[in-house]
Coordinates of C-alpha atoms in Angstrom, one line a residue:
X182 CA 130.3 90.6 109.2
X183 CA 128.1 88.4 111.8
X184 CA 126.5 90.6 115.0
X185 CA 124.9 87.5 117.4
X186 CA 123.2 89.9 120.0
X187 CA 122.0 87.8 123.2
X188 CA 123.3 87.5 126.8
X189 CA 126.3 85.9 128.0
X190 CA 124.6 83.2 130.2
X191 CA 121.7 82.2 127.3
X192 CA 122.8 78.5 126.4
X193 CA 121.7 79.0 122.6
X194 CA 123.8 82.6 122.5
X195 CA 126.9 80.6 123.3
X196 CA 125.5 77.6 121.0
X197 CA 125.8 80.3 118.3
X198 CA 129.1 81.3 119.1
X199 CA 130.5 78.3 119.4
X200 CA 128.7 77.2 115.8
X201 CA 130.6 80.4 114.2
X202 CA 134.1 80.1 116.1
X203 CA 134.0 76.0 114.7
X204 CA 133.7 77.0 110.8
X205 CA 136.3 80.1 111.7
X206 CA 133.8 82.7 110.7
X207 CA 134.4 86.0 112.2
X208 CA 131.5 87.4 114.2
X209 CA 130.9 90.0 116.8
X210 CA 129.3 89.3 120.0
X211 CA 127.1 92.3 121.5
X212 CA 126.0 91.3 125.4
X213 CA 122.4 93.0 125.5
X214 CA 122.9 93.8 129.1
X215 CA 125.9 95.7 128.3
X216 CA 124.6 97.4 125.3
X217 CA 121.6 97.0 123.5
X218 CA 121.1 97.5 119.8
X219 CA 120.7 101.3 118.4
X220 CA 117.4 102.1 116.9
X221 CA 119.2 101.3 113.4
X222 CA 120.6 98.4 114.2
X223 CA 116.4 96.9 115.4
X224 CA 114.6 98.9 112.7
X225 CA 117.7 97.0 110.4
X226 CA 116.9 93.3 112.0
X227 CA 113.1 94.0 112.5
X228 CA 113.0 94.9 108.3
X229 CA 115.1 91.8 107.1
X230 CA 112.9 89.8 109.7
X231 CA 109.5 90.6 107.9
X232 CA 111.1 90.0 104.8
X233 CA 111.5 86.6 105.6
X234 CA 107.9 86.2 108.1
X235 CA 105.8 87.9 105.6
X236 CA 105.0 91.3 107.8
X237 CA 106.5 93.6 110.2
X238 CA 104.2 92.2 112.8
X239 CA 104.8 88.8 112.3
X240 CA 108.6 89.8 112.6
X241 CA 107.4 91.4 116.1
X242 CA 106.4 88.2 117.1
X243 CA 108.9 86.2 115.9
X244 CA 111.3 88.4 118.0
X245 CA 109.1 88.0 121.3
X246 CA 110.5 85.8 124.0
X247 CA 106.7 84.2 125.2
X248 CA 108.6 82.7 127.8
X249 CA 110.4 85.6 129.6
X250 CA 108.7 86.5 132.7
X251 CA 108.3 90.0 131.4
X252 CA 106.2 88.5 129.0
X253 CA 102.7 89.9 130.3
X254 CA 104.1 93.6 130.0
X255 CA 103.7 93.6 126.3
X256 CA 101.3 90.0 125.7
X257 CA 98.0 92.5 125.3
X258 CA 99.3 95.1 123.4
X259 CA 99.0 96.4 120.2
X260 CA 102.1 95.8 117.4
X261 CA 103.5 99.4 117.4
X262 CA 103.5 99.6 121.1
X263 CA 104.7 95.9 121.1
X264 CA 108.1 97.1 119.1
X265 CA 108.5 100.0 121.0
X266 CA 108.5 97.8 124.4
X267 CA 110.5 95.2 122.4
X268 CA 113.2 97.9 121.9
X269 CA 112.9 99.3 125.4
X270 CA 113.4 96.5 127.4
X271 CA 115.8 93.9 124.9
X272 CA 117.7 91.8 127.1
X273 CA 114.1 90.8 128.9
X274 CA 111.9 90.4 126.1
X275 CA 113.7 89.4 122.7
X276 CA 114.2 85.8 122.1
X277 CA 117.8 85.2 121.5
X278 CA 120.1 84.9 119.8
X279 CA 119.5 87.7 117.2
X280 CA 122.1 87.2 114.7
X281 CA 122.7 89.3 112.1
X282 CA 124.8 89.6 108.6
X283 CA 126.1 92.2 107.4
X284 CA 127.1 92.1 103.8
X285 CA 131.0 93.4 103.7
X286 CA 132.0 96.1 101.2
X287 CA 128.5 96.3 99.7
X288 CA 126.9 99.9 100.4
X289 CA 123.3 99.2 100.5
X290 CA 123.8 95.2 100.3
X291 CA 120.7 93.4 102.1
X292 CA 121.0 93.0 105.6
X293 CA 119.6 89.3 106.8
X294 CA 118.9 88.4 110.0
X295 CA 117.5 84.9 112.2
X296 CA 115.7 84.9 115.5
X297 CA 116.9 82.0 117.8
X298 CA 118.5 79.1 116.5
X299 CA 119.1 78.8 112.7
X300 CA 122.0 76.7 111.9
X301 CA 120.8 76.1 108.5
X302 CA 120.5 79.6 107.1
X303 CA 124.0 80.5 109.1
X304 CA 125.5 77.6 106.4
X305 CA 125.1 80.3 103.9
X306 CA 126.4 82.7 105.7
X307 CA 130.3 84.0 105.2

């Protein structure tokens, strides 16, 4: 199953949306102002991140919305009290969408994850 977390008035949240609903794959949309992700569900997107960027702090980054105006609360810290301010304060600071794919049926099956827009890994997604 696909989770896009993000806010309902980001343009690229509902560009993600609307990319799943158009190839009629089921997803679950999770408003980070309503709810934000359990400590499982980040440690779970922040661990298939590095995979992919190389290191759990570049996966920090990568998450990091350098744009938000909250920005400066977290610019000058160090990583481990970057992720826990990144997990504090989601719907200000993580860049969005966070998407997420859940392999169905398969205990243990490897969890992948994108940061903003990333039509082209989405394409193997099902």
């Amino acid at each position: 199953m696909i989770q896009i977390f993000g806010t309902n008035k980001n343009f690229d949240c509902k560009a993600a949306q609307r990319f799943f609903k158009e190839r009629r794959v089921p997803f679950q949309f999770i408003d980070l102002k309503e709810k934000e992700m359990s400590s499982g569900e980040f440690d779970s997107v922040l661990s298939a991140l590095a995979k992919s960027e190389g290191s759990r702090a570049a996966a920090i980054e990568a998450l990091t919305d350098t744009k938000s105006k909250d920005y400066s609360s977290i610019a000058y810290l160090d990583d481990s009290e970057k992720e826990e301010k990144l997990f504090e304060n989601q719907s200000k600071l993580l860049k969005q969408p966070v998407c997420r794919n859940l392999p169905a049926g398969k205990a243990g099956g490897k969890t992948e994850a994108t940061v903003g827009m990333a039509q082209k890994v989405w394409e193997g997604w099902k």
